[in-house]
Short mmCIF file of N, CA and C in Angstrom, two decimals:
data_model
loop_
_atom_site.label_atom_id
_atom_site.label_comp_id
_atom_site.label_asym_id
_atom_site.label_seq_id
_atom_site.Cartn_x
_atom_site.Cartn_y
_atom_site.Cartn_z
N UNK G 770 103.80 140.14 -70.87
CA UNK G 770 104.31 139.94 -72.21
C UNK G 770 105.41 138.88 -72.19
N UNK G 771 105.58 138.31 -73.39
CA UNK G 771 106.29 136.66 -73.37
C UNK G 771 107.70 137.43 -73.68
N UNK G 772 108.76 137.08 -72.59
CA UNK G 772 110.09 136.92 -73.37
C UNK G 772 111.00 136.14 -74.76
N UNK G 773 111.31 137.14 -75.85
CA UNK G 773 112.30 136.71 -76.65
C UNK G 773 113.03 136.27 -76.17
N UNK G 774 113.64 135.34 -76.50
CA UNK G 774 115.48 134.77 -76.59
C UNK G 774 115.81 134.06 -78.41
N UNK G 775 116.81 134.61 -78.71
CA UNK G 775 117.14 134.24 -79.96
C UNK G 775 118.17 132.91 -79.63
N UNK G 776 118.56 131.57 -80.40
CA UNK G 776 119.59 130.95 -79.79
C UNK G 776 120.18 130.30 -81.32
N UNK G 777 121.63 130.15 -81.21
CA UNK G 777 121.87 129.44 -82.53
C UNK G 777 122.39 128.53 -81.98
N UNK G 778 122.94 127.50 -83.34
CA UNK G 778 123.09 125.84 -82.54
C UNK G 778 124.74 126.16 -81.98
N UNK G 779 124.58 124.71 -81.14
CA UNK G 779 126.19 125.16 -80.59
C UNK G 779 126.95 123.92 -81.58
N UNK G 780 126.43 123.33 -81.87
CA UNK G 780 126.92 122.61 -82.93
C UNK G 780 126.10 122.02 -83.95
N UNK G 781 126.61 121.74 -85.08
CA UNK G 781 126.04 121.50 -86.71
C UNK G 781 127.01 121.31 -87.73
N UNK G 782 126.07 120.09 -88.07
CA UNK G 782 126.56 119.02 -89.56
C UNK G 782 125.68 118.33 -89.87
N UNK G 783 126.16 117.88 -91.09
CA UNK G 783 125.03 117.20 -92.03
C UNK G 783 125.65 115.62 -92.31
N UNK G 784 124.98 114.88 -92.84
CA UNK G 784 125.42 112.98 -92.83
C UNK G 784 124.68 112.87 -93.92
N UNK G 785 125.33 112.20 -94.56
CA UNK G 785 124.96 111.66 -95.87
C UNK G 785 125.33 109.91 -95.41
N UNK G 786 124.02 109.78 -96.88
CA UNK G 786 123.95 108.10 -96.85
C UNK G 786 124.81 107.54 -97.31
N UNK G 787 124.88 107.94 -98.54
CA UNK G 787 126.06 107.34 -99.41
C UNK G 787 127.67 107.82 -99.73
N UNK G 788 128.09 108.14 -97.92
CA UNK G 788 129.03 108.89 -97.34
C UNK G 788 129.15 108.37 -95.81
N UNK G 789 128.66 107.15 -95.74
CA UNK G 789 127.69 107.04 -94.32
C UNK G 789 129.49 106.90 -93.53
N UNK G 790 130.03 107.09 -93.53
CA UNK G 790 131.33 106.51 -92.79
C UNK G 790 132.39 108.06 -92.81
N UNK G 791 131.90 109.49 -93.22
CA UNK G 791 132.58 110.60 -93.70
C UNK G 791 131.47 111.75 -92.40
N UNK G 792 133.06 112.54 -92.14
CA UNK G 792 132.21 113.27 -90.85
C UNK G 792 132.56 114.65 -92.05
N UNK G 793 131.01 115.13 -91.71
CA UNK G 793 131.05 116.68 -92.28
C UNK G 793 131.44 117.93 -91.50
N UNK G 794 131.94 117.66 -90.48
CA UNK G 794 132.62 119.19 -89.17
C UNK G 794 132.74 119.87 -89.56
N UNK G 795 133.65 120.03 -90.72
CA UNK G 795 134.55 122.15 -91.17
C UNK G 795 133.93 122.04 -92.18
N UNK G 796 132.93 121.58 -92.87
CA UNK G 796 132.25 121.95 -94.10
C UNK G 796 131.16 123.11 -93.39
N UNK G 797 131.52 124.57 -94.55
CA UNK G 797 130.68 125.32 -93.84
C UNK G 797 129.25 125.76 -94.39
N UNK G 798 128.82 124.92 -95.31
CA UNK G 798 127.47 124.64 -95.72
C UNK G 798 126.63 123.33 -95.17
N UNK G 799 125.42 123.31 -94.97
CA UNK G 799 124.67 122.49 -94.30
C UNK G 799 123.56 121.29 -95.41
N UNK G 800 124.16 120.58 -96.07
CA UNK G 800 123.13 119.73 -96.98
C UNK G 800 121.93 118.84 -96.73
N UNK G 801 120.61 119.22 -97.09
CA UNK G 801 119.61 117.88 -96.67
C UNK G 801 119.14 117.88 -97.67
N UNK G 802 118.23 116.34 -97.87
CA UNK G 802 117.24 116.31 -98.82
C UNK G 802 117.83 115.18 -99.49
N UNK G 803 117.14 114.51 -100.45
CA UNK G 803 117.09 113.39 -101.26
C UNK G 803 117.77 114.21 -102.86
N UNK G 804 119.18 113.10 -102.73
CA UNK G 804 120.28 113.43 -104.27
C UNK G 804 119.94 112.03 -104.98
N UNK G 805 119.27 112.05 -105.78
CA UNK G 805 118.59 110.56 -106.77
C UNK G 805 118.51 109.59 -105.90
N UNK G 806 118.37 108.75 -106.23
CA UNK G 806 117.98 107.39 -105.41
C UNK G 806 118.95 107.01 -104.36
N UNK G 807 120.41 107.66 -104.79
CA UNK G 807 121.14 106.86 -103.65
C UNK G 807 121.99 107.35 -102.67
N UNK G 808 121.64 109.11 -102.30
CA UNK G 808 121.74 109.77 -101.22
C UNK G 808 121.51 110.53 -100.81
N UNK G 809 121.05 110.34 -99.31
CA UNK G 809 120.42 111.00 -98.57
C UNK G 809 121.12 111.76 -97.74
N UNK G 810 120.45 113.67 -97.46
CA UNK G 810 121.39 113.91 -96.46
C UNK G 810 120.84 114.55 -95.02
N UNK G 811 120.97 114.29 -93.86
CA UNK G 811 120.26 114.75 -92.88
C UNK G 811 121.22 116.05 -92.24
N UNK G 812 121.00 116.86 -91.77
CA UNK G 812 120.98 118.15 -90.88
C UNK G 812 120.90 117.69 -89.32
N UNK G 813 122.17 117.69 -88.42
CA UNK G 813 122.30 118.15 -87.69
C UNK G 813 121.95 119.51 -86.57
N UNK G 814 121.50 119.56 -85.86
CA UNK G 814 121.29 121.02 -84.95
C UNK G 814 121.74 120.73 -83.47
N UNK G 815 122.05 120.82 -82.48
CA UNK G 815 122.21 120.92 -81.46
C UNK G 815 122.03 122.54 -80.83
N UNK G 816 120.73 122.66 -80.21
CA UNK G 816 120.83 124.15 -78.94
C UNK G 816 120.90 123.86 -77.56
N UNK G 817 121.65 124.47 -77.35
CA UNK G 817 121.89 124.15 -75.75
C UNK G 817 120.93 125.35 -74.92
N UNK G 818 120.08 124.73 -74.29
CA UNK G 818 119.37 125.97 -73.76
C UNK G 818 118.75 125.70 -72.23
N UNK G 819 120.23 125.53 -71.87
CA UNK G 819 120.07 125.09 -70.69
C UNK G 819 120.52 126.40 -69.65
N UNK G 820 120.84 127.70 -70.28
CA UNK G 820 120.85 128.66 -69.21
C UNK G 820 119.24 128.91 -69.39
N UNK G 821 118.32 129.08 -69.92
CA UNK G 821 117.24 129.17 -69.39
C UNK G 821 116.50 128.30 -67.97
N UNK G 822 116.91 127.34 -67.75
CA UNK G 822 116.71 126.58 -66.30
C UNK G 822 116.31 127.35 -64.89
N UNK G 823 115.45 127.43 -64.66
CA UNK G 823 115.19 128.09 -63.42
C UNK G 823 114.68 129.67 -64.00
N UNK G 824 114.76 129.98 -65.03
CA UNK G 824 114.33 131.95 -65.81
C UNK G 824 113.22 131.81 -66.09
N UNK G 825 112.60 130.67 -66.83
CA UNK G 825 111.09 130.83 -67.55
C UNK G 825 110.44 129.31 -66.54
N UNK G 826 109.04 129.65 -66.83
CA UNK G 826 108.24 128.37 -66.38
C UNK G 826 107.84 127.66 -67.26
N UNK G 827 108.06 127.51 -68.63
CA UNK G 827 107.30 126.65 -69.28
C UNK G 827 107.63 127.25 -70.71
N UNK G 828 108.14 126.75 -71.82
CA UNK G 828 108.39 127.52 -72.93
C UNK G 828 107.00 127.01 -74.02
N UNK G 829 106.44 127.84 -74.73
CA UNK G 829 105.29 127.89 -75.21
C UNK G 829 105.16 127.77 -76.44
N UNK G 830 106.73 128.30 -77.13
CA UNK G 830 106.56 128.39 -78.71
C UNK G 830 108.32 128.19 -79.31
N UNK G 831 108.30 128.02 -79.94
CA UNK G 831 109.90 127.82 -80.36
C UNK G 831 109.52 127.52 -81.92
N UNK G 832 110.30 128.55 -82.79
CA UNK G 832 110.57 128.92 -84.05
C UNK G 832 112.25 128.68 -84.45
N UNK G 833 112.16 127.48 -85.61
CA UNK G 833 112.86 127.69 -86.26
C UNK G 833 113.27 128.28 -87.94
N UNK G 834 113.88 128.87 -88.45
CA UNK G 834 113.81 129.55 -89.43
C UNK G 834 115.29 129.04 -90.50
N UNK G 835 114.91 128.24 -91.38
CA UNK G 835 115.47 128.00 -92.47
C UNK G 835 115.98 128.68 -93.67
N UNK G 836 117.14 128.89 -94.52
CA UNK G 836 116.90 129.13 -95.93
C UNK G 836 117.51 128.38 -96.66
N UNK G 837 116.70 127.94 -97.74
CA UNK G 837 116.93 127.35 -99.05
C UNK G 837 117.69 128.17 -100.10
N UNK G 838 118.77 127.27 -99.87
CA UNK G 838 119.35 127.64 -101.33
C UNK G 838 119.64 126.59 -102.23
N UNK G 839 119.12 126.62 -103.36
CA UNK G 839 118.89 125.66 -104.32
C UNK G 839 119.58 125.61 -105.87
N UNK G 840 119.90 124.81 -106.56
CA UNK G 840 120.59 125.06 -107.64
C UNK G 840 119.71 124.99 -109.03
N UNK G 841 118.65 124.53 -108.34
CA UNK G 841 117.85 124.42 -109.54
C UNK G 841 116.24 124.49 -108.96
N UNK G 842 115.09 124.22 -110.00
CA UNK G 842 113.91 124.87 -109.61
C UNK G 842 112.87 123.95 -108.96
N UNK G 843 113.32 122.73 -107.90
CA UNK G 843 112.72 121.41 -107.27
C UNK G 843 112.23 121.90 -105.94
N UNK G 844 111.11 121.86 -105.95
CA UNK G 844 110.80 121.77 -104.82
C UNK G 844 110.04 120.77 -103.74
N UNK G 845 109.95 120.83 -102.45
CA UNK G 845 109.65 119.82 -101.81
C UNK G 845 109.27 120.02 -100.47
N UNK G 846 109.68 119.40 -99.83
CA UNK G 846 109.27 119.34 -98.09
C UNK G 846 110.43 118.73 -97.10
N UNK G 847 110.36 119.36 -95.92
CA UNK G 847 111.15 118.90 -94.76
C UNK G 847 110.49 118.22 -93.64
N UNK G 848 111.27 117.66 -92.86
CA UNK G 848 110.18 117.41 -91.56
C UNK G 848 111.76 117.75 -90.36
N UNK G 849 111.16 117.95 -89.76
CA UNK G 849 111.92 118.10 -88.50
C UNK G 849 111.77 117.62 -87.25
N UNK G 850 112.70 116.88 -86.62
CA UNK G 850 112.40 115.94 -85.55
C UNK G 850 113.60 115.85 -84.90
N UNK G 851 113.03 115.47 -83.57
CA UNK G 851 114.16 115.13 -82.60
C UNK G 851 114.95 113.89 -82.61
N UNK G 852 116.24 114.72 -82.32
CA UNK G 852 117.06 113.21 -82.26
C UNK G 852 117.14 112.58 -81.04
N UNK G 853 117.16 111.42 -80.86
CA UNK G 853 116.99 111.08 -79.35
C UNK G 853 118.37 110.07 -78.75
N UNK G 854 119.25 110.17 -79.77
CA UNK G 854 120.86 110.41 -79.10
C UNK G 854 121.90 110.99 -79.34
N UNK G 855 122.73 110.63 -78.29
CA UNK G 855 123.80 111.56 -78.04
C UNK G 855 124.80 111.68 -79.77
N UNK G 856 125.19 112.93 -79.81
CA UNK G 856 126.26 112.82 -80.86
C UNK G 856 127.53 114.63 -80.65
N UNK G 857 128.19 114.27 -81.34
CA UNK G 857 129.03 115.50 -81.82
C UNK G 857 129.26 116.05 -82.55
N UNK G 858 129.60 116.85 -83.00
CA UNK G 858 129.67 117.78 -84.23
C UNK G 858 131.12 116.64 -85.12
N UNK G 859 131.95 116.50 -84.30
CA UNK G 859 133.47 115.95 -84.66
C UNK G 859 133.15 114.64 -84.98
N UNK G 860 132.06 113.72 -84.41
CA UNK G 860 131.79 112.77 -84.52
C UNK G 860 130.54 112.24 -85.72
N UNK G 861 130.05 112.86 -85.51
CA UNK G 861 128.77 112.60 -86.22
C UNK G 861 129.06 111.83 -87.62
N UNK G 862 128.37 110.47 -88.29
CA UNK G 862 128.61 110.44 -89.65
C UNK G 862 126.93 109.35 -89.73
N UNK G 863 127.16 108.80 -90.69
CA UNK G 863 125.33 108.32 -91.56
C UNK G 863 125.42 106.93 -90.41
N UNK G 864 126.54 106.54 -90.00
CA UNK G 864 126.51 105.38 -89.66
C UNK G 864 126.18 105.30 -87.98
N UNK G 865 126.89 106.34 -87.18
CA UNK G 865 126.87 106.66 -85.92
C UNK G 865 126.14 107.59 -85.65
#
């Protein structure tokens, strides 16, 4: 039988476009998605899951689980993808 492990991020923030130079760190809500034509906001995640190293042989499935909270009745779509550099929670903004 496959081992659970639950993991949350070790760090998270969100970047806006038309903010591109403003770090979101102690904001404790997470914003994405398209605000009219002229900003955009992306979601941050970082998991560190590097004590698994040497415990499992091969990880098979990995679930992430979202909730929407919305102010009004729009709906839409996400995509989710890897980032493929380095950043920080303290650092992070639209531009870097």
């Amino acid at each position: 039988m496959a081992t659970e492990y639950d993991y949350y991020p070790d760090q998270d923030t969100h970047i806006r476009s038309n903010a591109a130079t403003t770090n979101y760190e102690t904001n404790i809500s997470l914003f994405c998605g398209e605000y009219g034509s002229s900003s955009r906001r992306h979601v941050l995640l970082d998991f560190d899951i590097s004590a698994l190293a040497g415990q499992v042989q091969d990880i098979t499935k990995a679930q992430l689980h979202l909730a929407e909270i919305s102010n009004n009745d729009v709906s839409g779509s996400m995509t989710v993808a890897r980032l493929s550099q380095s950043w920080t929670e303290a650092g992070a903004t639209w531009n870097t």
